[in-house]
XYZ file of C-alpha atoms in Angstrom:
519
model
C 4.733 3.865 -29.584
C 4.858 7.162 -27.658
C 2.603 8.388 -24.856
C 2.261 12.136 -24.234
C 1.215 13.427 -20.817
C 0.138 16.968 -20.010
C -0.472 17.631 -16.329
C -2.435 14.736 -14.859
C -3.788 13.405 -18.191
C -2.663 11.331 -21.127
C -3.189 13.575 -24.150
C -1.911 11.431 -27.014
C -0.839 7.889 -27.847
C 0.865 7.127 -31.137
C 4.126 6.863 -33.068
C 6.641 9.696 -33.272
C 4.844 12.227 -31.088
C 6.435 15.651 -30.563
C 8.591 15.712 -27.437
C 7.960 19.168 -25.994
C 8.742 18.419 -22.354
C 10.499 15.806 -20.239
C 11.226 12.581 -22.128
C 11.204 9.259 -20.270
C 13.092 6.593 -22.210
C 11.756 3.138 -21.341
C 15.093 1.560 -22.325
C 13.401 -1.514 -23.724
C 10.862 -1.718 -20.930
C 7.085 -1.441 -21.034
C 4.691 1.352 -20.085
C 1.460 0.127 -18.506
C -1.457 1.520 -16.504
C -0.719 1.776 -12.801
C -1.819 -1.234 -10.803
C -4.803 -0.932 -8.460
C -5.054 -3.264 -5.457
C -8.737 -3.973 -4.797
C -8.200 -5.543 -1.363
C -5.329 -4.442 0.856
C -4.561 -3.210 4.375
C -1.922 -0.556 3.770
C -1.693 0.894 7.292
C -1.516 -2.551 8.872
C 1.070 -3.664 6.333
C 3.155 -0.560 6.888
C 2.941 -0.958 10.659
C 4.160 -4.551 10.484
C 7.113 -3.436 8.364
C 8.265 -1.121 11.158
C 7.528 -3.592 13.977
C 8.526 -7.237 14.483
C 7.955 -8.282 10.879
C 7.929 -12.050 10.321
C 6.465 -11.903 6.805
C 9.832 -11.751 5.052
C 11.570 -14.252 7.332
C 12.385 -17.798 6.244
C 9.343 -19.927 7.061
C 10.978 -21.820 9.886
C 10.256 -22.031 13.611
C 13.838 -21.302 14.648
C 14.063 -18.328 12.274
C 10.841 -16.872 13.684
C 12.059 -17.194 17.267
C 15.432 -15.662 16.409
C 13.707 -12.714 14.726
C 11.468 -12.123 17.745
C 14.448 -12.379 20.115
C 16.511 -9.947 18.049
C 13.644 -7.466 17.822
C 13.016 -7.639 21.573
C 16.731 -7.141 22.300
C 16.956 -4.084 20.043
C 13.719 -2.527 21.340
C 14.043 -2.771 25.131
C 11.723 0.213 25.609
C 8.678 -1.436 24.009
C 6.236 -2.622 26.702
C 4.735 -5.176 24.283
C 6.346 -7.034 21.386
C 3.982 -6.410 18.464
C 4.178 -7.320 14.791
C 3.298 -10.560 13.027
C 3.228 -12.267 9.656
C 4.088 -15.900 10.509
C 2.929 -18.844 8.415
C 0.615 -21.386 10.022
C 2.202 -24.229 8.054
C 5.428 -23.900 10.073
C 3.729 -25.233 13.217
C 1.918 -28.533 13.835
C -1.778 -27.952 13.245
C -1.006 -24.317 12.469
C -0.922 -23.486 16.184
C 2.341 -22.248 17.756
C 2.654 -22.296 21.536
C 3.309 -19.782 24.272
C 6.009 -22.072 25.642
C 7.907 -21.723 22.376
C 7.522 -17.949 22.255
C 8.622 -17.711 25.899
C 12.068 -18.937 24.823
C 12.454 -15.757 22.740
C 10.698 -13.250 24.977
C 9.301 -14.011 28.428
C 9.686 -10.802 30.427
C 7.292 -8.746 28.273
C 3.996 -9.725 26.631
C 4.067 -10.557 22.908
C 1.109 -10.527 20.498
C 1.880 -11.603 16.927
C -0.969 -12.169 14.443
C -0.305 -14.694 11.694
C -0.048 -13.636 8.086
C -3.776 -14.031 7.388
C -4.659 -12.110 10.581
C -7.308 -14.629 11.560
C -5.221 -15.895 14.457
C -2.444 -14.752 16.793
C 0.533 -16.186 18.696
C 0.965 -15.109 22.320
C 3.494 -15.771 25.018
C 2.611 -16.588 28.609
C 2.998 -12.986 29.738
C 0.380 -11.873 27.192
C -2.053 -14.588 28.245
C -1.680 -13.484 31.848
C -1.997 -9.787 31.023
C -5.281 -10.520 29.218
C -6.517 -12.791 32.013
C -6.892 -15.800 29.705
C -6.873 -19.136 31.524
C -8.673 -22.467 31.527
C -11.832 -20.793 32.851
C -12.048 -18.250 30.011
C -14.883 -19.234 27.646
C -14.475 -19.142 23.870
C -16.239 -16.129 22.343
C -19.083 -16.811 19.947
C -16.979 -15.877 16.935
C -13.626 -17.346 17.930
C -11.657 -20.046 19.696
C -8.870 -20.327 22.284
C -6.466 -23.126 21.423
C -6.167 -25.419 24.463
C -4.346 -28.544 25.623
C -6.034 -31.730 26.859
C -6.444 -30.206 30.315
C -8.164 -27.114 28.926
C -5.229 -24.757 29.457
C -4.648 -22.112 26.768
C -1.605 -23.053 24.695
C -0.799 -19.720 23.044
C -2.863 -19.413 19.833
C -6.095 -17.433 19.545
C -8.435 -17.718 16.559
C -10.719 -15.053 15.079
C -12.799 -13.172 17.689
C -10.766 -14.616 20.558
C -8.036 -12.134 19.612
C -10.201 -9.358 21.084
C -9.442 -10.729 24.541
C -5.909 -9.430 24.052
C -6.419 -6.453 21.749
C -8.525 -4.821 24.451
C -5.484 -4.626 26.743
C -2.843 -3.635 24.176
C -1.100 -0.286 24.660
C -2.364 2.546 22.491
C -0.554 3.150 19.221
C 0.024 6.882 18.838
C -0.979 8.913 15.804
C 2.635 9.561 14.824
C 3.351 5.838 14.520
C 0.172 5.235 12.533
C 0.875 8.158 10.206
C 4.371 6.802 9.593
C 2.931 3.340 8.972
C 0.634 4.644 6.217
C 3.502 6.463 4.531
C 5.676 3.338 4.704
C 2.849 1.216 3.326
C 2.242 3.722 0.538
C 5.960 3.887 -0.293
C 6.149 0.093 -0.523
C 3.027 -0.178 -2.688
C 4.271 2.544 -5.042
C 7.567 0.655 -5.376
C 5.544 -2.250 -6.792
C 3.671 -0.099 -9.312
C 0.490 0.334 -7.265
C -1.136 3.724 -7.809
C -4.404 3.175 -5.936
C -6.176 0.688 -3.748
C -9.202 -0.229 -1.672
C -8.427 -0.572 2.030
C -10.504 -3.561 3.036
C -11.008 -2.727 6.729
C -11.526 0.877 7.791
C -12.460 0.223 11.386
C -11.010 -1.328 14.523
C -10.014 -4.964 14.055
C -7.413 -7.469 15.396
C -5.534 -4.958 17.516
C -5.581 -2.224 14.868
C -7.311 1.066 15.503
C -9.547 2.527 12.822
C -7.301 3.661 9.923
C -9.956 6.100 8.694
C -8.588 9.111 10.603
C -5.061 8.184 9.452
C -6.118 8.393 5.810
C -8.056 11.603 6.495
C -5.018 13.273 8.040
C -2.792 12.180 5.141
C -5.329 13.426 2.586
C -5.663 16.770 4.375
C -1.887 17.225 4.523
C -1.401 16.207 0.892
C 0.677 13.183 1.920
C -1.689 10.684 0.304
C -0.286 10.298 -3.199
C -2.407 7.250 -4.077
C -6.138 7.229 -4.800
C -7.823 5.172 -2.081
C -11.317 3.900 -1.338
C -11.952 2.874 2.259
C -14.275 -0.019 3.072
C -15.877 0.907 6.399
C -15.997 -2.009 8.828
C -19.405 -3.636 9.417
C -19.433 -4.683 13.063
C -20.835 -8.197 12.922
C -22.134 -8.147 16.498
C -24.373 -5.181 15.702
C -27.163 -4.698 13.196
C -28.517 -2.055 10.860
C -28.621 0.433 13.719
C -24.985 1.188 12.799
C -26.043 2.649 9.437
C -26.356 6.189 10.769
C -22.802 5.980 12.107
C -21.537 4.656 8.777
C -23.211 7.522 6.917
C -21.612 10.015 9.294
C -18.172 8.426 8.887
C -18.535 8.402 5.089
C -19.176 12.146 5.145
C -16.509 13.004 7.720
C -13.659 10.871 6.378
C -14.002 11.487 2.642
C -11.485 14.093 1.543
C -9.277 14.584 -1.494
C -7.846 11.275 -2.659
C -9.590 9.256 0.072
C -13.226 8.233 -0.250
C -14.939 6.158 2.451
C -17.706 4.906 0.176
C -17.588 1.118 0.610
C -18.543 -1.163 3.512
C -16.712 -4.373 4.375
C -18.655 -7.375 5.683
C -16.591 -10.334 6.880
C -18.905 -13.286 6.355
C -16.596 -16.088 7.500
C -13.057 -16.979 8.584
C -10.389 -19.049 6.833
C -10.138 -22.706 5.879
C -6.781 -23.320 7.573
C -8.251 -22.995 11.068
C -11.681 -24.413 10.251
C -13.585 -21.123 10.471
C -14.440 -20.650 6.771
C -18.170 -21.330 6.374
C -18.788 -24.597 4.510
C -21.902 -26.241 3.103
C -20.649 -29.629 4.312
C -18.582 -30.446 7.417
C -14.815 -30.311 7.614
C -13.025 -33.651 7.813
C -10.780 -34.894 10.595
C -7.245 -36.194 10.065
C -8.631 -39.602 9.130
C -10.989 -38.210 6.505
C -14.174 -38.575 8.561
C -16.785 -35.827 8.753
C -16.726 -33.692 11.890
C -19.474 -31.529 13.356
C -17.700 -28.335 12.258
C -18.975 -26.377 9.265
C -17.126 -23.164 10.136
C -18.602 -19.798 11.117
C -21.040 -17.535 9.342
C -20.249 -14.377 11.275
C -23.485 -12.795 10.060
C -26.431 -15.171 9.873
C -28.079 -15.476 6.489
C -31.252 -13.566 7.340
C -29.317 -10.713 8.950
C -26.949 -10.631 5.967
C -29.875 -10.147 3.582
C -31.155 -7.246 5.675
C -27.645 -5.782 5.829
C -27.094 -5.964 2.072
C -30.481 -4.402 1.331
C -29.948 -1.556 3.811
C -26.424 -0.759 2.602
C -27.479 -0.834 -1.040
C -30.372 1.524 -0.317
C -27.955 3.877 1.435
C -25.660 4.019 -1.597
C -22.757 2.060 -0.138
C -20.700 -0.304 -2.226
C -20.597 -3.702 -0.449
C -17.296 -5.597 -0.188
C -17.661 -9.073 1.334
C -15.004 -11.481 2.625
C -16.179 -14.955 1.565
C -13.788 -17.921 1.721
C -15.993 -21.016 2.105
C -18.700 -22.229 -0.250
C -21.451 -21.539 2.288
C -20.242 -17.969 2.811
C -20.195 -17.439 -0.959
C -23.709 -18.845 -1.341
C -25.130 -16.890 1.598
C -23.699 -13.680 0.161
C -24.958 -14.327 -3.373
C -28.382 -15.188 -1.927
C -28.367 -11.855 -0.097
C -27.566 -9.981 -3.324
C -30.239 -11.973 -5.169
C -32.680 -10.623 -2.586
C -32.152 -7.140 -4.004
C -34.122 -8.098 -7.117
C -37.492 -6.390 -7.019
C -36.277 -3.700 -4.614
C -35.777 -0.094 -5.611
C -32.025 -0.667 -5.537
C -29.269 1.828 -6.233
C -27.425 1.426 -9.512
C -23.727 1.230 -10.297
C -22.535 0.565 -6.741
C -20.250 -2.227 -8.001
C -20.570 -4.748 -5.173
C -17.903 -7.444 -4.933
C -16.924 -10.657 -3.121
C -13.313 -11.183 -2.138
C -11.152 -14.326 -1.780
C -13.541 -16.994 -3.147
C -11.415 -19.946 -2.135
C -14.166 -22.539 -2.473
C -17.091 -21.829 -4.786
C -19.716 -24.509 -5.375
C -20.102 -25.129 -9.139
C -23.795 -24.217 -8.911
C -22.827 -20.704 -7.795
C -20.205 -19.827 -10.407
C -22.620 -18.442 -13.008
C -24.525 -16.433 -10.395
C -21.809 -13.762 -10.185
C -22.411 -12.591 -13.744
C -26.175 -13.096 -13.458
C -26.318 -10.852 -10.385
C -23.736 -8.351 -11.608
C -21.374 -9.079 -8.703
C -17.626 -8.725 -9.286
C -15.122 -11.379 -8.165
C -12.245 -9.849 -6.195
C -9.391 -12.321 -6.694
C -6.298 -12.884 -4.550
C -4.633 -14.920 -7.259
C -1.339 -15.440 -5.424
C -3.057 -17.982 -3.158
C -3.919 -20.402 -5.973
C -0.870 -22.636 -5.649
C 0.319 -25.698 -3.741
C 1.852 -23.787 -0.858
C 2.422 -25.603 2.469
C -0.743 -24.225 4.084
C -2.746 -25.640 1.181
C -1.106 -29.063 1.357
C -0.939 -29.469 5.126
C -3.787 -27.400 6.591
C -6.470 -27.277 3.906
C -6.639 -30.205 1.467
C -6.704 -32.949 4.154
C -9.638 -31.287 5.907
C -11.882 -30.341 2.976
C -11.601 -33.521 0.909
C -11.082 -34.243 -2.768
C -14.309 -32.826 -4.202
C -14.070 -29.439 -2.489
C -10.351 -29.440 -3.149
C -11.140 -29.291 -6.881
C -13.456 -26.296 -6.373
C -10.770 -23.929 -5.114
C -10.007 -20.566 -6.663
C -12.077 -21.182 -9.833
C -10.814 -18.109 -11.652
C -11.031 -19.749 -15.070
C -14.635 -20.828 -14.560
C -15.623 -17.386 -13.269
C -14.011 -15.708 -16.272
C -15.638 -18.097 -18.759
C -18.999 -17.443 -17.095
C -18.668 -13.716 -17.821
C -17.866 -12.530 -14.294
C -16.173 -9.151 -13.989
C -12.769 -9.792 -12.403
C -10.854 -7.423 -10.142
C -7.718 -8.257 -8.182
C -5.976 -7.503 -4.912
C -3.319 -8.858 -2.606
C -4.768 -8.743 0.936
C -1.327 -7.483 2.015
C 0.063 -8.009 4.661
C -1.517 -11.468 4.383
C 0.638 -11.981 1.276
C 2.983 -9.890 -0.839
C 1.367 -6.940 -2.641
C 3.504 -7.484 -5.760
C 0.955 -7.558 -8.632
C 3.389 -9.246 -11.022
C 3.921 -12.194 -8.693
C 0.139 -12.470 -8.352
C -0.308 -12.406 -12.141
C 2.345 -15.096 -12.481
C 0.300 -17.384 -10.232
C -2.964 -16.481 -11.972
C -1.498 -17.626 -15.291
C 0.679 -20.537 -14.168
C -1.059 -21.647 -10.941
C 2.423 -21.869 -9.399
C 4.373 -19.473 -7.166
C 7.283 -17.765 -8.895
C 10.667 -18.474 -7.347
C 9.452 -21.101 -4.891
C 10.812 -24.624 -4.656
C 8.765 -27.777 -4.202
C 5.119 -28.228 -5.195
C 4.256 -24.525 -4.885
C 6.683 -23.563 -7.618
C 6.678 -26.669 -9.782
C 3.311 -28.445 -9.624
C 0.461 -26.332 -11.082
C -2.610 -26.235 -8.852
C -5.773 -26.956 -10.851
C -4.287 -25.540 -14.078
C -7.682 -25.652 -15.794
C -8.591 -22.667 -13.578
C -5.769 -20.469 -14.874
C -6.482 -17.224 -16.696
C -4.377 -15.694 -19.465
C -2.016 -12.791 -18.788
C -4.187 -10.251 -20.586
C -7.117 -11.115 -18.323
C -4.964 -11.052 -15.179
C -3.406 -7.728 -16.198
C -6.829 -6.204 -16.842
C -8.097 -7.378 -13.447
C -5.194 -5.601 -11.730
C -5.580 -2.381 -13.760
C -8.870 -1.439 -15.424
C -10.841 -3.984 -13.391
C -9.733 -2.763 -9.982
C -9.865 0.886 -11.094
C -13.487 0.206 -12.082
C -14.332 -1.277 -8.678
C -13.032 1.986 -7.157
C -15.252 4.010 -9.543
C -12.241 5.483 -11.369
C -13.280 4.747 -14.922
C -10.612 7.088 -16.310
C -7.792 5.070 -14.680
C -6.340 1.636 -15.379
C -5.927 2.285 -19.108
C -3.430 4.007 -21.430
C -5.453 6.144 -23.842
C -6.015 9.837 -24.526
C -8.088 11.431 -21.776
C -7.175 8.857 -19.122
C -5.419 9.910 -15.935
C -1.648 9.540 -16.059
C -1.442 6.816 -13.401
C 1.329 4.752 -14.974
C 4.008 2.190 -14.275
C 7.232 1.544 -16.181
C 8.340 -2.114 -16.164
C 11.845 -3.329 -16.955
C 10.536 -5.755 -19.568
C 7.397 -6.660 -21.470
C 5.903 -9.661 -19.632
C 3.758 -10.440 -22.690
C 6.819 -10.882 -24.903
C 8.555 -13.752 -23.121
C 7.659 -17.089 -21.625
C 4.804 -17.164 -19.119
C 7.247 -18.924 -16.804
C 9.041 -15.589 -16.379
C 6.125 -13.247 -15.680
C 7.139 -13.075 -12.020
C 10.654 -11.875 -12.889
C 9.318 -8.537 -14.161
C 10.301 -5.547 -12.017
C 8.987 -2.013 -11.604
C 11.288 0.810 -12.727
C 9.091 3.794 -11.900
C 5.545 4.639 -10.818
C 3.557 7.773 -11.683
C 0.295 9.170 -10.238
C -1.426 12.045 -12.033
C 1.718 12.415 -14.123
C 3.950 12.861 -11.050
C 6.675 10.330 -10.286
C 6.092 8.697 -6.882
C 8.708 5.948 -7.220
C 11.901 5.437 -9.178
């Protein structure tokens, strides 16, 4: 089968087409629509790649400390050691200590968010620079990890990170611009032709990436098509709507559109901040008094959703725990009867724990499920930091992709990079097999709730036409006449072999609007 491209469009698909221009021989590979990542942080991911990047390091305490030490030694001019990407499962309770980090770097402050960016590892110098001590209260939306005497031990959770980010040195525009280009280069190398940046605002030590995208779009450096989800500041209310409208108008240019709004409704299960209907358990299996955090209370969330919908914003919600999912669906249900805007394509991301009573509500309400399928495996953080503290019943309700699909939910997919790799083929492997490709132990060999798997065709569609749809690019994510020529060439056809080898598929080249951007 041949595909003919003229300019930025596919003009014909069929056998034995005339070859009037450049011919690209697939050499036994497969041509597919370009992948679209519906939930990613490209500037943050690119910045970590050029800083002290722990995401690709062996998940081992000694390896982390050696990497930090080597980075500090080779960057003596940096006033702070910045970067991140460590796994919580490496450390007891998921909480590394300042004393440990001091062995690698003690003379300069270090601030290293973990790979999910809901917590950070600090050394003693950073704690002192931020003025954090036993007398510092926990913020409403976060927690300072402490020892028995109340002294901070070196890990900050959620909103507590702001205590340090407020004193970090400014990152200059040149470094941010380079970070976006590095992030874009990396995503293109994995076949990604467009994405939705899930936080366009200041968060966790990162400045607002909106101006970075705007500059790249103005210069013509933005080769991907990107939607920005403007950050909803959870400590404010609907008075921020006028500012969001202004930013939507000012930032939208060329291939960047700031037309979505991101609401972070809760935290993550590993540190007990995901919002749950029932309490977390302690190490002995007994109920605690912790049900996690709803960062926006339910009544305020309903007002927020209604106001954003009326203003024509797409709404993109982070919801990990079953209470966060229910509160968000309840807020969308409250739109019924209102003079609501149509075709905004609202979506919930992550969906780690969904109560069975809420599964069918996605399709009923017309809300898309934004899946990070790579997380649905028996990785160490699942085994050590999640399952013991949520119990058996909730453990069976995790990442119910199969149930959502069978209930008629529209599925889209993303990576949440730099939380996890942005490789769509590795994510599809896990979606189908419920194991992690190339990993040893339970993650790679023991399928996690295999009844919740989805077939490869469904996973592929979520990462192409589904995510293109969520970004309102209905002429992308497909190979057909009239569609945009956003394409990826793979070295093999993942549909032709065993599902056990989906993750071995590699990208040969990537094309946006008919122009090669990788390969």
